[in-house]
Amino acid sequence: MTTDATGTSVTEQALAALRGTTDPRLRELLTGLVRHLHDFARETRLTQEEWEKAIAFLTATGQSCTDTRQEFILLSDVLGLSMLVETLGGHHTPGVTESTVLGPFHMTESPVRALGDGIDLVGGGEPCVVSGRVLSADGTPLPGAAVDVWQADDKGYYDVQQPGVQPAGNGRGLFTTDAEGRFWFRTCVPAPYPIPTDGPVGDLLRATGRHPYRPAHIHFIATAAEHTPVTTHIFVAGGDYLDSDAVFAVKRNLVQDFAMTDDPPLAREFGVPNPFRHARFDLVLERAS
Ligand SMILES: [Fe+2]
């Protein structure tokens, strides 16, 4: 087979080679991918040297991945693709908690904790309490819902980034809502942090003159029977980088006050010194269709 000078023929051949794909969705995805990749190469006049550099970059990205580091998710995050996919797949029911990116630091097995437990196993940061309810979109509380939370420590590192420095499970917890759909836990006020810059994604950020910071946040995944799970964060209101998140994940409705609260009985109930910072955040789930 021959190709013409613009590469059009090889595009047609590559597309034709996909016609035997029996899974129609896979065929659609691969056809779109080939079409856009070929258009990209034509539009940018991609050179052999540049293509080889890109292959080396992707290879290094894969080689940077370990059981506790996911450089490909990070790459997707900094290109805005993770957030775009989240948004495309999101719900449209008013009042339901908005989703945002999973990020690269979620562990499949968060430590199971009791309501009220602390997830800051080290201390040193500013104590706070996070409380709320898991609700169905019609306002019905959802008892027995799973609330998986994870956050960086007060210096901006996740436990998996500092094995031997932080205890495993620091900043993480898997909670179950009570009979009224409530959850609450103690932690420290999270700080902004840079995403890892010692790998290929860091090289990309430096090459593009971008800062690596994420605004302070706590991650959540809420799961309840007969409802669509939500993966989201809460962001600390008034913090830095809310308008320039390195992974484009901030949504206005997810920015929450960690308000200073002067309430001695409540502080005693939560087991924290009074006054204390308190974020209240309900997780509202859409009923699965
Ligand atoms: Fe994070």
PDB file of C-alpha atoms and ligand atoms in Angstrom:
ATOM      1  CA  MET A   1       0.000   0.000   0.000  1.00  0.00           C
ATOM      2  CA  THR A   2       1.120   3.536  -0.602  1.00  0.00           C
ATOM      3  CA  THR A   3       0.450   6.757   1.259  1.00  0.00           C
ATOM      4  CA  ASP A   4       0.237  10.205  -0.180  1.00  0.00           C
ATOM      5  CA  ALA A   5       2.284  13.221   0.922  1.00  0.00           C
ATOM      6  CA  THR A   6      -0.302  14.474   3.438  1.00  0.00           C
ATOM      7  CA  GLY A   7      -0.660  11.123   5.192  1.00  0.00           C
ATOM      8  CA  THR A   8      -4.358  10.900   4.336  1.00  0.00           C
ATOM      9  CA  SER A   9      -4.094   7.405   2.963  1.00  0.00           C
ATOM     10  CA  VAL A  10      -2.457   5.934   6.006  1.00  0.00           C
ATOM     11  CA  THR A  11      -5.227   7.478   8.097  1.00  0.00           C
ATOM     12  CA  GLU A  12      -7.821   5.773   5.939  1.00  0.00           C
ATOM     13  CA  GLN A  13      -5.944   2.496   6.204  1.00  0.00           C
ATOM     14  CA  ALA A  14      -5.638   2.771   9.989  1.00  0.00           C
ATOM     15  CA  LEU A  15      -9.351   3.551  10.298  1.00  0.00           C
ATOM     16  CA  ALA A  16     -10.287   0.700   7.966  1.00  0.00           C
ATOM     17  CA  ALA A  17      -8.211  -1.683  10.080  1.00  0.00           C
ATOM     18  CA  LEU A  18     -10.578  -1.005  12.998  1.00  0.00           C
ATOM     19  CA  ARG A  19     -13.776  -1.923  11.180  1.00  0.00           C
ATOM     20  CA  GLY A  20     -13.614  -5.529  12.389  1.00  0.00           C
ATOM     21  CA  THR A  21     -13.725  -4.475  16.053  1.00  0.00           C
ATOM     22  CA  THR A  22     -16.782  -6.324  17.335  1.00  0.00           C
ATOM     23  CA  ASP A  23     -17.375  -4.174  20.419  1.00  0.00           C
ATOM     24  CA  PRO A  24     -19.110  -1.091  18.954  1.00  0.00           C
ATOM     25  CA  ARG A  25     -18.029   1.247  21.761  1.00  0.00           C
ATOM     26  CA  LEU A  26     -14.414   0.114  21.493  1.00  0.00           C
ATOM     27  CA  ARG A  27     -14.611   0.674  17.737  1.00  0.00           C
ATOM     28  CA  GLU A  28     -15.980   4.190  18.297  1.00  0.00           C
ATOM     29  CA  LEU A  29     -13.259   5.053  20.818  1.00  0.00           C
ATOM     30  CA  LEU A  30     -10.387   3.708  18.745  1.00  0.00           C
ATOM     31  CA  THR A  31     -11.696   5.297  15.549  1.00  0.00           C
ATOM     32  CA  GLY A  32     -11.923   8.680  17.259  1.00  0.00           C
ATOM     33  CA  LEU A  33      -8.477   8.237  18.768  1.00  0.00           C
ATOM     34  CA  VAL A  34      -6.831   7.402  15.428  1.00  0.00           C
ATOM     35  CA  ARG A  35      -8.621  10.239  13.670  1.00  0.00           C
ATOM     36  CA  HIS A  36      -7.615  12.828  16.277  1.00  0.00           C
ATOM     37  CA  LEU A  37      -4.045  11.555  16.631  1.00  0.00           C
ATOM     38  CA  HIS A  38      -3.539  11.711  12.882  1.00  0.00           C
ATOM     39  CA  ASP A  39      -5.110  15.159  12.702  1.00  0.00           C
ATOM     40  CA  PHE A  40      -2.849  16.272  15.560  1.00  0.00           C
ATOM     41  CA  ALA A  41       0.260  15.038  13.739  1.00  0.00           C
ATOM     42  CA  ARG A  42      -0.793  16.760  10.510  1.00  0.00           C
ATOM     43  CA  GLU A  43      -1.803  20.044  12.155  1.00  0.00           C
ATOM     44  CA  THR A  44       1.401  20.355  14.190  1.00  0.00           C
ATOM     45  CA  ARG A  45       3.659  18.902  11.472  1.00  0.00           C
ATOM     46  CA  LEU A  46       4.943  16.480  14.103  1.00  0.00           C
ATOM     47  CA  THR A  47       8.551  15.513  13.394  1.00  0.00           C
ATOM     48  CA  GLN A  48      10.146  12.113  13.880  1.00  0.00           C
ATOM     49  CA  GLU A  49      12.367  13.561  16.609  1.00  0.00           C
ATOM     50  CA  GLU A  50       9.404  15.055  18.449  1.00  0.00           C
ATOM     51  CA  TRP A  51       7.450  11.819  18.172  1.00  0.00           C
ATOM     52  CA  GLU A  52      10.379   9.852  19.601  1.00  0.00           C
ATOM     53  CA  LYS A  53      10.627  12.371  22.445  1.00  0.00           C
ATOM     54  CA  ALA A  54       6.922  11.913  23.154  1.00  0.00           C
ATOM     55  CA  ILE A  55       7.307   8.125  23.182  1.00  0.00           C
ATOM     56  CA  ALA A  56      10.249   8.472  25.601  1.00  0.00           C
ATOM     57  CA  PHE A  57       8.124  10.757  27.794  1.00  0.00           C
ATOM     58  CA  LEU A  58       5.221   8.292  27.898  1.00  0.00           C
ATOM     59  CA  THR A  59       7.619   5.423  28.551  1.00  0.00           C
ATOM     60  CA  ALA A  60       9.146   7.323  31.486  1.00  0.00           C
ATOM     61  CA  THR A  61       5.624   8.099  32.746  1.00  0.00           C
ATOM     62  CA  GLY A  62       4.780   4.394  32.786  1.00  0.00           C
ATOM     63  CA  GLN A  63       8.103   3.506  34.391  1.00  0.00           C
ATOM     64  CA  SER A  64       7.428   6.026  37.166  1.00  0.00           C
ATOM     65  CA  CYS A  65       4.283   4.169  38.227  1.00  0.00           C
ATOM     66  CA  THR A  66       4.450   1.931  41.294  1.00  0.00           C
ATOM     67  CA  ASP A  67       1.898   0.453  43.687  1.00  0.00           C
ATOM     68  CA  THR A  68       1.775   3.830  45.441  1.00  0.00           C
ATOM     69  CA  ARG A  69       2.492   6.264  42.608  1.00  0.00           C
ATOM     70  CA  GLN A  70       0.325   6.780  39.537  1.00  0.00           C
ATOM     71  CA  GLU A  71       2.133   9.107  37.160  1.00  0.00           C
ATOM     72  CA  PHE A  72      -0.357   8.489  34.345  1.00  0.00           C
ATOM     73  CA  ILE A  73      -3.265   9.730  36.456  1.00  0.00           C
ATOM     74  CA  LEU A  74      -1.121  12.739  37.318  1.00  0.00           C
ATOM     75  CA  LEU A  75      -0.439  13.357  33.630  1.00  0.00           C
ATOM     76  CA  SER A  76      -4.140  13.115  32.843  1.00  0.00           C
ATOM     77  CA  ASP A  77      -4.833  15.480  35.757  1.00  0.00           C
ATOM     78  CA  VAL A  78      -2.419  18.232  34.693  1.00  0.00           C
ATOM     79  CA  LEU A  79      -3.697  18.095  31.115  1.00  0.00           C
ATOM     80  CA  GLY A  80      -7.250  18.657  32.373  1.00  0.00           C
ATOM     81  CA  LEU A  81      -8.410  15.348  30.929  1.00  0.00           C
ATOM     82  CA  SER A  82      -9.328  13.794  34.286  1.00  0.00           C
ATOM     83  CA  MET A  83     -11.539  16.753  35.120  1.00  0.00           C
ATOM     84  CA  LEU A  84     -13.119  16.755  31.659  1.00  0.00           C
ATOM     85  CA  VAL A  85     -13.994  13.061  31.899  1.00  0.00           C
ATOM     86  CA  GLU A  86     -15.397  13.590  35.410  1.00  0.00           C
ATOM     87  CA  THR A  87     -17.562  16.414  34.159  1.00  0.00           C
ATOM     88  CA  LEU A  88     -18.797  14.501  31.112  1.00  0.00           C
ATOM     89  CA  GLY A  89     -19.808  11.551  33.277  1.00  0.00           C
ATOM     90  CA  GLY A  90     -21.312  13.632  36.043  1.00  0.00           C
ATOM     91  CA  HIS A  91     -24.927  13.810  37.109  1.00  0.00           C
ATOM     92  CA  HIS A  92     -27.191  16.691  36.249  1.00  0.00           C
ATOM     93  CA  THR A  93     -29.605  16.556  39.167  1.00  0.00           C
ATOM     94  CA  PRO A  94     -29.694  19.875  41.036  1.00  0.00           C
ATOM     95  CA  GLY A  95     -28.516  19.624  44.626  1.00  0.00           C
ATOM     96  CA  VAL A  96     -26.484  16.458  44.131  1.00  0.00           C
ATOM     97  CA  THR A  97     -22.876  16.819  45.283  1.00  0.00           C
ATOM     98  CA  GLU A  98     -20.594  17.636  42.412  1.00  0.00           C
ATOM     99  CA  SER A  99     -17.799  15.261  41.591  1.00  0.00           C
ATOM    100  CA  THR A 100     -14.169  16.047  41.019  1.00  0.00           C
ATOM    101  CA  VAL A 101     -11.004  14.130  40.218  1.00  0.00           C
ATOM    102  CA  LEU A 102      -9.915  11.000  42.103  1.00  0.00           C
ATOM    103  CA  GLY A 103      -6.270  12.082  42.010  1.00  0.00           C
ATOM    104  CA  PRO A 104      -3.271   9.780  42.206  1.00  0.00           C
ATOM    105  CA  PHE A 105      -3.202   9.121  45.956  1.00  0.00           C
ATOM    106  CA  HIS A 106      -6.310   7.075  46.629  1.00  0.00           C
ATOM    107  CA  MET A 107      -5.704   3.662  48.163  1.00  0.00           C
ATOM    108  CA  THR A 108      -8.125   0.844  47.470  1.00  0.00           C
ATOM    109  CA  GLU A 109      -8.173  -0.131  51.156  1.00  0.00           C
ATOM    110  CA  SER A 110      -8.549   2.824  53.498  1.00  0.00           C
ATOM    111  CA  PRO A 111      -8.343   1.838  57.180  1.00  0.00           C
ATOM    112  CA  VAL A 112     -11.779   1.248  58.690  1.00  0.00           C
ATOM    113  CA  ARG A 113     -12.441   3.793  61.440  1.00  0.00           C
ATOM    114  CA  ALA A 114     -15.260   4.519  63.895  1.00  0.00           C
ATOM    115  CA  LEU A 115     -17.230   7.753  63.721  1.00  0.00           C
ATOM    116  CA  GLY A 116     -15.353  10.455  65.606  1.00  0.00           C
ATOM    117  CA  ASP A 117     -11.957   8.830  65.147  1.00  0.00           C
ATOM    118  CA  GLY A 118      -8.978  10.963  64.186  1.00  0.00           C
ATOM    119  CA  ILE A 119      -7.282  10.379  60.852  1.00  0.00           C
ATOM    120  CA  ASP A 120      -4.287  12.582  61.722  1.00  0.00           C
ATOM    121  CA  LEU A 121      -2.088   9.948  63.367  1.00  0.00           C
ATOM    122  CA  VAL A 122       0.893  12.274  63.754  1.00  0.00           C
ATOM    123  CA  GLY A 123      -0.449  15.597  65.058  1.00  0.00           C
ATOM    124  CA  GLY A 124       1.222  18.957  64.771  1.00  0.00           C
ATOM    125  CA  GLY A 125      -1.291  20.509  62.414  1.00  0.00           C
ATOM    126  CA  GLU A 126      -4.257  22.680  63.330  1.00  0.00           C
ATOM    127  CA  PRO A 127      -6.974  20.344  64.635  1.00  0.00           C
ATOM    128  CA  CYS A 128     -10.364  20.400  62.975  1.00  0.00           C
ATOM    129  CA  VAL A 129     -13.552  18.415  62.765  1.00  0.00           C
ATOM    130  CA  VAL A 130     -15.321  17.484  59.568  1.00  0.00           C
ATOM    131  CA  SER A 131     -18.946  16.477  59.875  1.00  0.00           C
ATOM    132  CA  GLY A 132     -21.945  16.050  57.661  1.00  0.00           C
ATOM    133  CA  ARG A 133     -24.533  13.645  56.386  1.00  0.00           C
ATOM    134  CA  VAL A 134     -24.910  11.402  53.398  1.00  0.00           C
ATOM    135  CA  LEU A 135     -28.286  12.089  51.838  1.00  0.00           C
ATOM    136  CA  SER A 136     -30.320  10.960  48.886  1.00  0.00           C
ATOM    137  CA  ALA A 137     -31.203  13.703  46.416  1.00  0.00           C
ATOM    138  CA  ASP A 138     -34.681  14.006  47.985  1.00  0.00           C
ATOM    139  CA  GLY A 139     -33.112  14.737  51.386  1.00  0.00           C
ATOM    140  CA  THR A 140     -33.546  11.258  52.860  1.00  0.00           C
ATOM    141  CA  PRO A 141     -30.597  10.375  55.146  1.00  0.00           C
ATOM    142  CA  LEU A 142     -28.633   7.318  54.078  1.00  0.00           C
ATOM    143  CA  PRO A 143     -27.576   5.171  57.063  1.00  0.00           C
ATOM    144  CA  GLY A 144     -24.810   2.649  56.461  1.00  0.00           C
ATOM    145  CA  ALA A 145     -23.247   4.689  53.660  1.00  0.00           C
ATOM    146  CA  ALA A 146     -19.478   4.391  53.227  1.00  0.00           C
ATOM    147  CA  VAL A 147     -17.466   7.617  53.443  1.00  0.00           C
ATOM    148  CA  ASP A 148     -13.884   7.095  52.305  1.00  0.00           C
ATOM    149  CA  VAL A 149     -11.653  10.090  53.092  1.00  0.00           C
ATOM    150  CA  TRP A 150      -7.999  10.853  52.453  1.00  0.00           C
ATOM    151  CA  GLN A 151      -5.849  13.940  52.729  1.00  0.00           C
ATOM    152  CA  ALA A 152      -2.263  15.132  52.844  1.00  0.00           C
ATOM    153  CA  ASP A 153      -0.726  15.997  56.204  1.00  0.00           C
ATOM    154  CA  ASP A 154      -0.235  19.584  57.368  1.00  0.00           C
ATOM    155  CA  LYS A 155       3.052  19.727  55.429  1.00  0.00           C
ATOM    156  CA  GLY A 156       1.429  18.670  52.176  1.00  0.00           C
ATOM    157  CA  TYR A 157       2.423  15.009  51.913  1.00  0.00           C
ATOM    158  CA  TYR A 158       0.319  11.863  51.682  1.00  0.00           C
ATOM    159  CA  ASP A 159       1.350   8.840  53.747  1.00  0.00           C
ATOM    160  CA  VAL A 160       2.240   6.888  50.591  1.00  0.00           C
ATOM    161  CA  GLN A 161       4.764   9.583  49.641  1.00  0.00           C
ATOM    162  CA  GLN A 162       6.613   9.217  52.933  1.00  0.00           C
ATOM    163  CA  PRO A 163       6.862   5.559  53.923  1.00  0.00           C
ATOM    164  CA  GLY A 164       8.883   5.339  57.116  1.00  0.00           C
ATOM    165  CA  VAL A 165       8.126   8.986  57.931  1.00  0.00           C
ATOM    166  CA  GLN A 166       4.345   8.866  58.166  1.00  0.00           C
ATOM    167  CA  PRO A 167       2.556   5.759  59.455  1.00  0.00           C
ATOM    168  CA  ALA A 168       0.589   3.907  56.782  1.00  0.00           C
ATOM    169  CA  GLY A 169      -3.023   5.057  56.837  1.00  0.00           C
ATOM    170  CA  ASN A 170      -2.198   8.539  58.125  1.00  0.00           C
ATOM    171  CA  GLY A 171      -4.782  10.964  56.764  1.00  0.00           C
ATOM    172  CA  ARG A 172      -7.101   8.163  55.666  1.00  0.00           C
ATOM    173  CA  GLY A 173     -10.256   6.601  56.964  1.00  0.00           C
ATOM    174  CA  LEU A 174     -13.243   4.595  55.876  1.00  0.00           C
ATOM    175  CA  PHE A 175     -16.299   5.606  57.885  1.00  0.00           C
ATOM    176  CA  THR A 176     -19.873   4.311  57.932  1.00  0.00           C
ATOM    177  CA  THR A 177     -22.753   6.709  58.493  1.00  0.00           C
ATOM    178  CA  ASP A 178     -24.955   6.244  61.548  1.00  0.00           C
ATOM    179  CA  ALA A 179     -28.725   5.667  61.652  1.00  0.00           C
ATOM    180  CA  GLU A 180     -29.315   9.301  60.679  1.00  0.00           C
ATOM    181  CA  GLY A 181     -26.835   9.262  57.818  1.00  0.00           C
ATOM    182  CA  ARG A 182     -24.273  11.267  59.797  1.00  0.00           C
ATOM    183  CA  PHE A 183     -20.497  11.061  59.703  1.00  0.00           C
ATOM    184  CA  TRP A 184     -17.845  12.972  61.607  1.00  0.00           C
ATOM    185  CA  PHE A 185     -14.135  12.668  62.154  1.00  0.00           C
ATOM    186  CA  ARG A 186     -11.179  14.591  63.542  1.00  0.00           C
ATOM    187  CA  THR A 187      -8.219  15.636  61.464  1.00  0.00           C
ATOM    188  CA  CYS A 188      -5.902  18.583  60.852  1.00  0.00           C
ATOM    189  CA  VAL A 189      -6.705  21.465  58.529  1.00  0.00           C
ATOM    190  CA  PRO A 190      -5.164  20.419  55.202  1.00  0.00           C
ATOM    191  CA  ALA A 191      -2.541  22.610  53.533  1.00  0.00           C
ATOM    192  CA  PRO A 192      -1.962  23.340  49.843  1.00  0.00           C
ATOM    193  CA  TYR A 193       0.621  21.001  48.377  1.00  0.00           C
ATOM    194  CA  PRO A 194       2.601  20.549  45.194  1.00  0.00           C
ATOM    195  CA  ILE A 195       1.836  17.490  43.121  1.00  0.00           C
ATOM    196  CA  PRO A 196       4.968  15.345  42.695  1.00  0.00           C
ATOM    197  CA  THR A 197       7.451  17.115  40.433  1.00  0.00           C
ATOM    198  CA  ASP A 198      10.320  14.622  40.523  1.00  0.00           C
ATOM    199  CA  GLY A 199       9.011  12.662  37.536  1.00  0.00           C
ATOM    200  CA  PRO A 200       8.015  13.262  33.916  1.00  0.00           C
ATOM    201  CA  VAL A 201       4.932  15.291  34.896  1.00  0.00           C
ATOM    202  CA  GLY A 202       7.196  17.655  36.842  1.00  0.00           C
ATOM    203  CA  ASP A 203       9.341  18.054  33.709  1.00  0.00           C
ATOM    204  CA  LEU A 204       6.193  18.925  31.778  1.00  0.00           C
ATOM    205  CA  LEU A 205       5.154  21.559  34.334  1.00  0.00           C
ATOM    206  CA  ARG A 206       8.608  23.154  34.287  1.00  0.00           C
ATOM    207  CA  ALA A 207       8.676  23.180  30.485  1.00  0.00           C
ATOM    208  CA  THR A 208       5.339  24.986  30.456  1.00  0.00           C
ATOM    209  CA  GLY A 209       6.095  27.438  33.259  1.00  0.00           C
ATOM    210  CA  ARG A 210       3.327  26.132  35.498  1.00  0.00           C
ATOM    211  CA  HIS A 211       3.301  25.892  39.293  1.00  0.00           C
ATOM    212  CA  PRO A 212       2.526  22.460  40.747  1.00  0.00           C
ATOM    213  CA  TYR A 213       0.262  23.493  43.616  1.00  0.00           C
ATOM    214  CA  ARG A 214      -3.166  22.251  44.569  1.00  0.00           C
ATOM    215  CA  PRO A 215      -5.374  24.260  46.950  1.00  0.00           C
ATOM    216  CA  ALA A 216      -5.910  22.650  50.368  1.00  0.00           C
ATOM    217  CA  HIS A 217      -8.513  19.892  50.208  1.00  0.00           C
ATOM    218  CA  ILE A 218      -9.846  16.642  51.631  1.00  0.00           C
ATOM    219  CA  HIS A 219     -10.870  13.830  49.277  1.00  0.00           C
ATOM    220  CA  PHE A 220     -14.123  11.886  49.626  1.00  0.00           C
ATOM    221  CA  ILE A 221     -15.777   8.932  47.990  1.00  0.00           C
ATOM    222  CA  ALA A 222     -19.323   8.373  49.259  1.00  0.00           C
ATOM    223  CA  THR A 223     -21.052   5.104  48.443  1.00  0.00           C
ATOM    224  CA  ALA A 224     -24.563   4.015  49.414  1.00  0.00           C
ATOM    225  CA  ALA A 225     -26.883   1.219  48.336  1.00  0.00           C
ATOM    226  CA  GLU A 226     -29.063   2.003  45.312  1.00  0.00           C
ATOM    227  CA  HIS A 227     -27.241   5.291  44.724  1.00  0.00           C
ATOM    228  CA  THR A 228     -24.541   6.438  42.350  1.00  0.00           C
ATOM    229  CA  PRO A 229     -21.269   6.923  44.268  1.00  0.00           C
ATOM    230  CA  VAL A 230     -19.643  10.336  44.210  1.00  0.00           C
ATOM    231  CA  THR A 231     -15.897  11.050  44.155  1.00  0.00           C
ATOM    232  CA  THR A 232     -15.189  14.572  45.282  1.00  0.00           C
ATOM    233  CA  HIS A 233     -13.148  16.943  47.491  1.00  0.00           C
ATOM    234  CA  ILE A 234     -13.875  19.770  49.858  1.00  0.00           C
ATOM    235  CA  PHE A 235     -11.575  22.753  49.471  1.00  0.00           C
ATOM    236  CA  VAL A 236     -10.658  25.095  52.328  1.00  0.00           C
ATOM    237  CA  ALA A 237     -12.312  28.462  51.692  1.00  0.00           C
ATOM    238  CA  GLY A 238      -9.949  31.424  51.542  1.00  0.00           C
ATOM    239  CA  GLY A 239      -6.909  29.305  50.796  1.00  0.00           C
ATOM    240  CA  ASP A 240      -4.258  29.808  48.116  1.00  0.00           C
ATOM    241  CA  TYR A 241      -4.454  28.359  44.606  1.00  0.00           C
ATOM    242  CA  LEU A 242      -8.262  28.029  44.529  1.00  0.00           C
ATOM    243  CA  ASP A 243      -8.184  29.835  41.194  1.00  0.00           C
ATOM    244  CA  SER A 244      -5.136  28.056  39.769  1.00  0.00           C
ATOM    245  CA  ASP A 245      -5.368  24.411  40.835  1.00  0.00           C
ATOM    246  CA  ALA A 246      -2.661  22.478  38.952  1.00  0.00           C
ATOM    247  CA  VAL A 247      -5.243  19.804  38.080  1.00  0.00           C
ATOM    248  CA  PHE A 248      -8.248  22.118  37.392  1.00  0.00           C
ATOM    249  CA  ALA A 249     -10.425  20.329  39.959  1.00  0.00           C
ATOM    250  CA  VAL A 250     -11.996  23.223  41.908  1.00  0.00           C
ATOM    251  CA  LYS A 251     -15.755  23.682  41.715  1.00  0.00           C
ATOM    252  CA  ARG A 252     -17.286  26.585  43.575  1.00  0.00           C
ATOM    253  CA  ASN A 253     -19.832  24.431  45.435  1.00  0.00           C
ATOM    254  CA  LEU A 254     -17.045  22.307  46.877  1.00  0.00           C
ATOM    255  CA  VAL A 255     -15.304  25.220  48.606  1.00  0.00           C
ATOM    256  CA  GLN A 256     -16.205  25.021  52.295  1.00  0.00           C
ATOM    257  CA  ASP A 257     -15.615  27.164  55.337  1.00  0.00           C
ATOM    258  CA  PHE A 258     -13.459  25.561  58.003  1.00  0.00           C
ATOM    259  CA  ALA A 259     -15.007  27.981  60.456  1.00  0.00           C
ATOM    260  CA  MET A 260     -13.488  28.688  63.870  1.00  0.00           C
ATOM    261  CA  THR A 261     -16.099  27.415  66.312  1.00  0.00           C
ATOM    262  CA  ASP A 262     -16.289  28.412  69.970  1.00  0.00           C
ATOM    263  CA  ASP A 263     -18.545  25.766  71.494  1.00  0.00           C
ATOM    264  CA  PRO A 264     -17.077  23.985  74.541  1.00  0.00           C
ATOM    265  CA  PRO A 265     -19.772  21.240  74.795  1.00  0.00           C
ATOM    266  CA  LEU A 266     -19.410  20.455  71.076  1.00  0.00           C
ATOM    267  CA  ALA A 267     -15.612  20.478  71.379  1.00  0.00           C
ATOM    268  CA  ARG A 268     -15.899  17.988  74.269  1.00  0.00           C
ATOM    269  CA  GLU A 269     -18.244  15.828  72.219  1.00  0.00           C
ATOM    270  CA  PHE A 270     -15.757  15.765  69.347  1.00  0.00           C
ATOM    271  CA  GLY A 271     -12.740  15.363  71.634  1.00  0.00           C
ATOM    272  CA  VAL A 272     -10.902  18.462  70.406  1.00  0.00           C
ATOM    273  CA  PRO A 273      -9.658  21.590  72.209  1.00  0.00           C
ATOM    274  CA  ASN A 274     -12.043  24.543  72.154  1.00  0.00           C
ATOM    275  CA  PRO A 275     -12.221  26.642  69.985  1.00  0.00           C
ATOM    276  CA  PHE A 276     -11.741  24.466  66.944  1.00  0.00           C
ATOM    277  CA  ARG A 277     -12.070  24.630  63.166  1.00  0.00           C
ATOM    278  CA  HIS A 278     -15.182  22.872  61.890  1.00  0.00           C
ATOM    279  CA  ALA A 279     -16.197  22.064  58.321  1.00  0.00           C
ATOM    280  CA  ARG A 280     -19.725  20.861  57.680  1.00  0.00           C
ATOM    281  CA  PHE A 281     -20.374  19.163  54.385  1.00  0.00           C
ATOM    282  CA  ASP A 282     -23.273  16.997  53.241  1.00  0.00           C
ATOM    283  CA  LEU A 283     -22.710  14.426  50.529  1.00  0.00           C
ATOM    284  CA  VAL A 284     -25.854  14.207  48.404  1.00  0.00           C
ATOM    285  CA  LEU A 285     -26.128  11.180  46.120  1.00  0.00           C
ATOM    286  CA  GLU A 286     -28.281  10.559  43.106  1.00  0.00           C
ATOM    287  CA  ARG A 287     -30.527   7.506  43.205  1.00  0.00           C
ATOM    288  CA  ALA A 288     -29.259   4.947  40.719  1.00  0.00           C
ATOM    289  CA  SER A 289     -31.599   4.499  37.785  1.00  0.00           C
TER     290      SER A 289
HETATM  291 FE    FE B   1      -5.169  15.454  47.063  1.00  0.00          FE
END
